[in-house]
């Protein structure tokens, strides 16, 4: 469900990125209280067309009774309708519509050692995670390994430097720039699997890390995941969120794509109401639902944000790709409706679970 929110501040944080803060009305204070790492789905209409995007919340989570701070990071994406709009036209006082914070790439503060490997705008949710953790849990430590193109393109430089100043014993920062040499930090170059496999044990005690947070472009996240696997890190300790998937392969093998029955029926429950509809050729199950129910939840339609998560009550589906659900969720029967296509004549989804 979307709620209208007003823009209360816009700060330019790099040449191509802004931080946007939304004012939260008193009656929505609890609705918009976030867990560190979550994102906000926003809806806006440009030239009559509705666009939806999800943006991670960079502000630390505050506890009751303090007012939640809804500040998100938005980096310009070439051809990206909302980010272009946000960078060039969005103004203080404008109204956008937003869903309550969501997402499972989260860390609730607890004692322990945590680490993150982030690239580009992948710093956004991790900034919230690290700042909240260090402020609330004196027995927690955090190691941030970040990769950016150049210092000028690095988002939230001041906020990260502030964490270093405030928690010199509990916050460790390692920066790699892919296109620029720096006086301190790592030599320039991309952080790939090989480099990370050598680097991580030199920087921290890998077996002692209680949780890993990987966030950024597909190549970096996959590279870090493979490095952690090579270093013997258990999958259950690794959380990931992918921001750009253009270079990512689809999950479903080509052979599976031709086996979908041509006349499947989808039954779906959404906000307590059920309906059944025929699935048209090649459309995703989300598109089937959206033809009759405009309240079906979605943001990216690319298998990344997880907003369209639904429980598969019966039947079988194949997903084109999945960068949002953890293995435990797919094992438990959850699917991404925007990536799902029926493999059986009858499929039933429940969006309310
Ligand atoms: S809408 Fe984002 S994963 Fe389906």
CSV table of C-alpha atoms and ligand atoms in Angstrom, one decimal:
chain,number,residue,atom,x,y,z
A,1,UNK,CA,0.0,0.0,0.0
A,2,UNK,CA,1.4,3.4,-1.0
A,3,UNK,CA,1.3,6.5,1.1
A,4,UNK,CA,2.0,10.1,0.0
A,5,UNK,CA,5.3,11.5,1.4
A,6,UNK,CA,6.8,15.0,1.0
A,7,UNK,CA,10.4,15.6,0.1
A,8,UNK,CA,11.9,17.5,3.0
A,9,UNK,CA,15.6,17.7,1.9
A,10,UNK,CA,17.7,16.9,-1.2
A,11,UNK,CA,21.5,16.9,-0.9
A,12,UNK,CA,23.9,16.3,-3.8
A,13,UNK,CA,26.5,13.8,-2.5
A,14,UNK,CA,28.4,13.1,-5.7
A,15,UNK,CA,28.3,14.4,-9.3
A,16,UNK,CA,25.7,11.8,-10.1
A,17,UNK,CA,24.0,11.0,-6.8
A,18,UNK,CA,21.7,12.6,-4.3
A,19,UNK,CA,20.4,11.8,-0.9
A,20,UNK,CA,16.6,12.5,-0.6
A,21,UNK,CA,14.9,12.8,2.8
A,22,UNK,CA,11.1,12.4,3.1
A,23,UNK,CA,9.0,13.9,5.9
A,24,UNK,CA,7.0,11.2,7.7
A,25,UNK,CA,3.6,12.5,9.0
A,26,UNK,CA,3.0,11.7,12.7
A,27,UNK,CA,0.2,9.1,11.9
A,28,UNK,CA,2.6,7.1,9.7
A,29,UNK,CA,5.5,7.1,12.1
A,30,UNK,CA,5.3,3.4,13.0
A,31,UNK,CA,4.5,2.4,9.4
A,32,UNK,CA,7.7,3.9,8.2
A,33,UNK,CA,10.0,2.8,10.9
A,34,UNK,CA,12.7,0.7,9.1
A,35,UNK,CA,15.1,-2.1,10.0
A,36,UNK,CA,18.7,-1.2,9.0
A,37,UNK,CA,19.2,-2.5,5.4
A,38,UNK,CA,15.7,-2.1,4.2
A,39,UNK,CA,14.6,-0.1,1.1
A,40,UNK,CA,11.7,2.1,0.1
A,41,UNK,CA,9.6,1.5,-3.0
A,42,UNK,CA,8.5,4.7,-4.5
A,43,UNK,CA,6.0,5.4,-7.2
A,44,UNK,CA,5.9,8.4,-9.4
A,45,UNK,CA,4.3,9.4,-12.6
A,46,UNK,CA,6.4,11.0,-15.4
A,47,UNK,CA,4.6,12.1,-18.6
A,48,UNK,CA,1.5,10.0,-17.6
A,49,UNK,CA,3.5,6.8,-17.1
A,50,UNK,CA,3.8,5.2,-13.7
A,51,UNK,CA,7.3,4.3,-12.7
A,52,UNK,CA,8.4,2.4,-9.6
A,53,UNK,CA,11.8,2.2,-8.1
A,54,UNK,CA,13.3,0.9,-4.9
A,55,UNK,CA,15.9,2.9,-3.0
A,56,UNK,CA,17.8,1.8,0.0
A,57,UNK,CA,17.5,3.8,3.2
A,58,UNK,CA,20.9,5.1,4.3
A,59,UNK,CA,19.8,6.7,7.6
A,60,UNK,CA,20.4,4.7,10.8
A,61,UNK,CA,17.3,3.2,12.3
A,62,UNK,CA,16.1,5.1,15.4
A,63,UNK,CA,14.2,3.6,18.3
A,64,UNK,CA,10.9,4.7,19.6
A,65,UNK,CA,9.8,7.3,20.5
A,66,UNK,CA,12.2,9.2,18.1
A,67,UNK,CA,10.8,10.0,14.7
A,68,UNK,CA,12.1,7.7,11.9
A,69,UNK,CA,14.4,9.4,9.4
A,70,UNK,CA,13.7,8.3,5.8
A,71,UNK,CA,16.7,9.3,3.8
A,72,UNK,CA,17.5,7.3,0.7
A,73,UNK,CA,20.5,7.3,-1.7
A,74,UNK,CA,19.7,7.7,-5.4
A,75,UNK,CA,22.4,7.4,-8.0
A,76,UNK,CA,21.8,8.4,-11.6
A,77,UNK,CA,21.4,5.5,-13.9
A,78,UNK,CA,21.7,6.1,-17.6
A,79,UNK,CA,18.2,6.1,-19.0
A,80,UNK,CA,16.8,5.6,-15.5
A,81,UNK,CA,13.5,7.6,-15.5
A,82,UNK,CA,13.2,8.2,-11.8
A,83,UNK,CA,16.9,8.7,-11.0
A,84,UNK,CA,17.2,11.2,-13.8
A,85,UNK,CA,14.1,12.9,-12.5
A,86,UNK,CA,15.4,12.9,-8.9
A,87,UNK,CA,18.7,14.4,-9.9
A,88,UNK,CA,17.4,17.1,-12.2
A,89,UNK,CA,13.8,18.0,-11.2
A,90,UNK,CA,12.8,16.7,-7.8
A,91,UNK,CA,12.4,19.6,-5.3
A,92,UNK,CA,11.8,20.0,-1.6
A,93,UNK,CA,8.0,20.0,-1.1
A,94,UNK,CA,7.3,17.6,-3.9
A,95,UNK,CA,5.1,14.6,-3.1
A,96,UNK,CA,5.9,11.0,-4.1
A,97,UNK,CA,4.1,7.8,-3.1
A,98,UNK,CA,6.0,5.2,-1.1
A,99,UNK,CA,5.4,1.8,0.3
A,100,UNK,CA,6.5,1.1,3.9
A,101,UNK,CA,10.1,0.0,4.2
A,102,UNK,CA,10.7,-3.6,3.2
A,103,UNK,CA,13.4,-6.1,2.4
A,104,UNK,CA,15.3,-8.9,4.1
A,105,UNK,CA,18.8,-7.7,3.6
A,106,UNK,CA,18.9,-6.6,7.2
A,107,UNK,CA,20.9,-6.7,10.4
A,108,UNK,CA,19.2,-6.3,13.8
A,109,UNK,CA,21.9,-5.0,16.2
A,110,UNK,CA,23.6,-7.8,18.2
A,111,UNK,CA,27.1,-8.4,19.6
A,112,UNK,CA,29.6,-9.9,17.1
A,113,UNK,CA,31.8,-9.2,14.2
A,114,UNK,CA,30.2,-8.2,10.9
A,115,UNK,CA,31.7,-7.4,7.5
A,116,UNK,CA,30.5,-6.0,4.2
A,117,UNK,CA,31.8,-5.9,0.7
A,118,UNK,CA,30.1,-3.2,-1.2
A,119,UNK,CA,30.4,-1.5,-4.6
A,120,UNK,CA,29.1,1.9,-5.8
A,121,UNK,CA,25.6,2.6,-4.5
A,122,UNK,CA,25.7,-0.7,-2.6
A,123,UNK,CA,27.0,1.4,0.3
A,124,UNK,CA,23.5,2.8,0.9
A,125,UNK,CA,21.9,0.0,3.0
A,126,UNK,CA,25.2,-1.0,4.5
A,127,UNK,CA,25.7,2.5,5.9
A,128,UNK,CA,22.4,2.2,7.8
A,129,UNK,CA,23.4,-1.3,9.0
A,130,UNK,CA,26.8,-0.2,10.2
A,131,UNK,CA,25.7,3.1,11.8
A,132,UNK,CA,22.8,1.5,13.6
A,133,UNK,CA,24.8,-1.5,14.8
A,134,UNK,CA,27.8,0.5,16.1
A,135,UNK,CA,25.5,3.1,17.9
A,136,UNK,CA,23.3,0.5,19.5
A,137,UNK,CA,25.5,-2.4,20.3
A,138,UNK,CA,28.8,-1.7,22.1
A,139,UNK,CA,30.0,-5.3,21.7
A,140,UNK,CA,29.7,-5.2,17.9
A,141,UNK,CA,32.5,-4.6,15.4
A,142,UNK,CA,32.1,-3.8,11.7
A,143,UNK,CA,34.6,-4.1,8.8
A,144,UNK,CA,33.6,-2.3,5.6
A,145,UNK,CA,35.3,-3.1,2.3
A,146,UNK,CA,34.2,-0.8,-0.4
A,147,UNK,CA,34.9,-0.5,-4.0
A,148,UNK,CA,34.3,2.6,-6.2
A,149,UNK,CA,35.5,4.0,-9.5
A,150,UNK,CA,37.0,7.2,-8.2
A,151,UNK,CA,37.0,9.1,-4.9
A,152,UNK,CA,34.8,11.8,-6.5
A,153,UNK,CA,32.1,9.1,-7.4
A,154,UNK,CA,32.1,7.6,-3.9
A,155,UNK,CA,28.8,8.0,-2.1
A,156,UNK,CA,28.5,8.9,1.6
A,157,UNK,CA,32.2,9.6,2.0
A,158,UNK,CA,31.6,12.0,5.0
A,159,UNK,CA,29.2,9.6,6.7
A,160,UNK,CA,31.6,6.7,6.5
A,161,UNK,CA,34.5,8.9,7.7
A,162,UNK,CA,32.4,9.9,10.6
A,163,UNK,CA,31.9,6.2,11.6
A,164,UNK,CA,35.7,5.9,11.5
A,165,UNK,CA,36.2,8.9,13.8
A,166,UNK,CA,33.4,7.9,16.2
A,167,UNK,CA,34.3,4.2,16.5
A,168,UNK,CA,38.1,3.9,15.8
A,169,UNK,CA,38.3,0.6,17.7
A,170,UNK,CA,35.2,-1.0,16.3
A,171,UNK,CA,34.9,0.2,12.7
A,172,UNK,CA,37.5,-0.9,10.1
A,173,UNK,CA,37.4,0.7,6.6
A,174,UNK,CA,39.2,-0.6,3.5
A,175,UNK,CA,38.7,1.3,0.2
A,176,UNK,CA,39.6,0.1,-3.3
A,177,UNK,CA,39.2,2.4,-6.3
A,178,UNK,CA,39.1,0.7,-9.6
A,179,UNK,CA,40.2,3.7,-11.7
A,180,UNK,CA,42.4,5.8,-9.5
A,181,UNK,CA,45.4,5.4,-7.3
A,182,UNK,CA,45.1,6.6,-3.7
A,183,UNK,CA,47.7,7.5,-1.1
A,184,UNK,CA,46.3,5.2,1.5
A,185,UNK,CA,44.3,2.0,1.0
A,186,UNK,CA,44.5,-0.7,-1.6
A,187,UNK,CA,46.2,-0.4,-5.0
A,188,UNK,CA,43.7,0.5,-7.8
A,189,UNK,CA,41.8,-2.2,-9.7
A,190,UNK,CA,38.6,-4.2,-9.5
A,191,UNK,CA,37.8,-6.4,-6.5
A,192,UNK,CA,37.3,-9.8,-8.1
A,193,UNK,CA,37.1,-13.3,-6.6
A,194,UNK,CA,40.9,-13.8,-6.8
A,195,UNK,CA,41.7,-10.5,-5.2
A,196,UNK,CA,39.1,-10.9,-2.4
A,197,UNK,CA,40.2,-14.4,-1.6
A,198,UNK,CA,43.7,-13.2,-0.9
A,199,UNK,CA,42.6,-9.9,0.7
A,200,UNK,CA,39.9,-10.9,3.2
A,201,UNK,CA,42.0,-13.2,5.4
A,202,UNK,CA,44.7,-10.5,5.5
A,203,UNK,CA,42.2,-7.9,6.8
A,204,UNK,CA,40.2,-9.8,9.4
A,205,UNK,CA,39.7,-13.2,10.9
A,206,UNK,CA,37.3,-14.7,8.4
A,207,UNK,CA,36.1,-17.6,10.6
A,208,UNK,CA,35.1,-15.1,13.3
A,209,UNK,CA,32.8,-13.1,11.2
A,210,UNK,CA,29.1,-13.6,12.3
A,211,UNK,CA,27.5,-12.1,9.2
A,212,UNK,CA,28.6,-11.0,5.7
A,213,UNK,CA,26.7,-8.3,3.8
A,214,UNK,CA,27.4,-8.1,0.0
A,215,UNK,CA,25.8,-5.3,-1.9
A,216,UNK,CA,26.4,-3.7,-5.3
A,217,UNK,CA,26.6,-4.7,-9.0
A,218,UNK,CA,26.1,-8.3,-9.9
A,219,UNK,CA,29.8,-9.0,-10.8
A,220,UNK,CA,31.1,-7.7,-7.4
A,221,UNK,CA,28.5,-9.6,-5.3
A,222,UNK,CA,29.1,-12.8,-7.2
A,223,UNK,CA,32.8,-12.4,-7.0
A,224,UNK,CA,32.6,-11.8,-3.2
A,225,UNK,CA,30.3,-14.7,-2.7
A,226,UNK,CA,32.7,-17.1,-4.5
A,227,UNK,CA,35.6,-15.8,-2.5
A,228,UNK,CA,33.7,-16.4,0.7
A,229,UNK,CA,32.8,-19.9,-0.5
A,230,UNK,CA,36.5,-20.6,-1.3
A,231,UNK,CA,37.4,-19.4,2.2
A,232,UNK,CA,35.0,-21.9,3.8
A,233,UNK,CA,32.3,-19.4,5.0
A,234,UNK,CA,29.0,-21.0,5.6
A,235,UNK,CA,26.2,-19.9,3.2
A,236,UNK,CA,23.9,-19.1,6.1
A,237,UNK,CA,26.3,-16.2,7.2
A,238,UNK,CA,26.2,-14.5,3.8
A,239,UNK,CA,23.5,-12.0,2.9
A,240,UNK,CA,23.4,-10.3,-0.5
A,241,UNK,CA,21.6,-7.7,-2.4
A,242,UNK,CA,22.3,-7.0,-6.1
A,243,UNK,CA,21.7,-3.5,-7.5
A,244,UNK,CA,22.3,-3.8,-11.2
A,245,UNK,CA,21.5,-7.0,-13.0
A,246,UNK,CA,22.0,-6.1,-16.7
A,247,UNK,CA,25.0,-8.4,-16.9
A,248,UNK,CA,23.4,-11.2,-15.0
A,249,UNK,CA,22.5,-14.5,-16.6
A,250,UNK,CA,18.9,-15.8,-16.2
A,251,UNK,CA,18.6,-18.7,-13.8
A,252,UNK,CA,16.3,-21.0,-15.8
A,253,UNK,CA,18.0,-23.2,-18.4
A,254,UNK,CA,16.8,-22.6,-22.0
A,255,UNK,CA,15.2,-26.1,-22.1
A,256,UNK,CA,12.8,-25.1,-19.2
A,257,UNK,CA,11.5,-22.1,-21.1
A,258,UNK,CA,9.7,-24.2,-23.7
A,259,UNK,CA,7.9,-26.5,-21.3
A,260,UNK,CA,5.4,-24.0,-20.0
A,261,UNK,CA,1.8,-25.1,-20.8
A,262,UNK,CA,0.0,-22.7,-23.1
A,263,UNK,CA,-3.3,-22.6,-21.2
A,264,UNK,CA,-2.5,-22.3,-17.5
A,265,UNK,CA,-4.7,-20.7,-14.9
A,266,UNK,CA,-3.4,-18.7,-12.0
A,267,UNK,CA,-5.3,-18.4,-8.7
A,268,UNK,CA,-3.9,-15.7,-6.4
A,269,UNK,CA,-4.8,-14.3,-3.0
A,270,UNK,CA,-3.9,-10.7,-2.4
A,271,UNK,CA,-5.0,-8.5,0.6
A,272,UNK,CA,-7.5,-11.2,1.6
A,273,UNK,CA,-9.2,-11.4,-1.8
A,274,UNK,CA,-8.8,-14.3,-4.3
A,275,UNK,CA,-9.2,-14.4,-8.1
A,276,UNK,CA,-8.4,-16.8,-11.0
A,277,UNK,CA,-7.2,-15.6,-14.4
A,278,UNK,CA,-5.8,-17.3,-17.5
A,279,UNK,CA,-2.0,-16.8,-17.9
A,280,UNK,CA,-1.3,-15.3,-21.3
A,281,UNK,CA,1.6,-16.5,-23.4
A,282,UNK,CA,5.1,-15.4,-22.1
A,283,UNK,CA,3.8,-13.1,-19.4
A,284,UNK,CA,5.0,-13.5,-15.8
A,285,UNK,CA,2.5,-14.4,-13.1
A,286,UNK,CA,2.9,-10.8,-11.7
A,287,UNK,CA,1.7,-9.5,-15.1
A,288,UNK,CA,-1.3,-11.9,-15.0
A,289,UNK,CA,-2.3,-10.6,-11.6
A,290,UNK,CA,-1.7,-6.9,-12.5
A,291,UNK,CA,-4.2,-7.1,-15.5
A,292,UNK,CA,-7.0,-7.4,-12.9
A,293,UNK,CA,-5.5,-6.3,-9.6
A,294,UNK,CA,-3.5,-3.0,-9.8
A,295,UNK,CA,-2.7,-3.5,-6.0
A,296,UNK,CA,-0.3,-6.4,-6.7
A,297,UNK,CA,3.0,-5.5,-5.1
A,298,UNK,CA,6.1,-4.9,-7.3
A,299,UNK,CA,8.9,-2.4,-7.8
A,300,UNK,CA,11.8,-3.6,-10.1
A,301,UNK,CA,10.2,-6.4,-12.1
A,302,UNK,CA,13.7,-7.6,-12.5
A,303,UNK,CA,14.0,-10.3,-9.8
A,304,UNK,CA,16.1,-8.0,-7.6
A,305,UNK,CA,14.0,-6.2,-5.0
A,306,UNK,CA,11.8,-9.0,-3.7
A,307,UNK,CA,8.7,-6.9,-3.4
A,308,UNK,CA,6.6,-9.4,-5.5
A,309,UNK,CA,7.4,-12.3,-3.2
A,310,UNK,CA,4.5,-14.8,-3.0
A,311,UNK,CA,4.0,-18.2,-1.5
A,312,UNK,CA,3.4,-21.0,-4.1
A,313,UNK,CA,0.4,-22.8,-2.6
A,314,UNK,CA,0.1,-25.4,-5.4
A,315,UNK,CA,1.4,-26.2,-8.9
A,316,UNK,CA,4.9,-25.6,-10.2
A,317,UNK,CA,6.6,-22.5,-11.7
A,318,UNK,CA,10.0,-21.7,-13.1
A,319,UNK,CA,11.7,-18.4,-12.3
A,320,UNK,CA,13.8,-16.6,-15.0
A,321,UNK,CA,16.1,-15.2,-12.3
A,322,UNK,CA,16.2,-14.7,-8.6
A,323,UNK,CA,18.5,-12.2,-6.9
A,324,UNK,CA,16.2,-11.5,-4.0
A,325,UNK,CA,15.1,-14.6,-2.3
A,326,UNK,CA,17.5,-16.5,0.0
A,327,UNK,CA,17.7,-20.3,-0.4
A,328,UNK,CA,15.7,-20.8,2.8
A,329,UNK,CA,12.9,-18.8,1.3
A,330,UNK,CA,12.8,-20.7,-2.0
A,331,UNK,CA,13.0,-24.0,0.0
A,332,UNK,CA,10.1,-22.9,2.0
A,333,UNK,CA,8.0,-22.4,-1.2
A,334,UNK,CA,8.4,-18.6,-1.9
A,335,UNK,CA,8.8,-17.4,-5.5
A,336,UNK,CA,9.2,-14.0,-7.2
A,337,UNK,CA,6.0,-13.4,-9.1
A,338,UNK,CA,7.7,-11.1,-11.6
A,339,UNK,CA,10.0,-13.9,-12.7
A,340,UNK,CA,7.6,-16.8,-12.5
A,341,UNK,CA,6.0,-18.7,-15.3
A,342,UNK,CA,3.7,-21.7,-14.9
A,343,UNK,CA,4.9,-25.2,-15.5
A,344,UNK,CA,1.6,-26.8,-14.6
A,345,UNK,CA,-2.0,-26.1,-15.9
A,346,UNK,CA,-3.0,-24.8,-12.4
A,347,UNK,CA,-0.9,-22.5,-10.2
A,348,UNK,CA,-1.9,-20.9,-7.0
A,349,UNK,CA,0.0,-18.0,-5.3
A,350,UNK,CA,-0.6,-16.3,-1.9
A,351,UNK,CA,0.8,-12.8,-1.7
A,352,UNK,CA,-0.4,-12.4,1.9
A,353,UNK,CA,2.0,-14.9,3.6
B,1,LIG,S1,9.2,-6.8,-8.5
B,1,LIG,FE1,11.3,-6.8,-7.8
B,1,LIG,S2,11.7,-8.9,-7.6
B,1,LIG,FE2,9.8,-8.9,-8.5
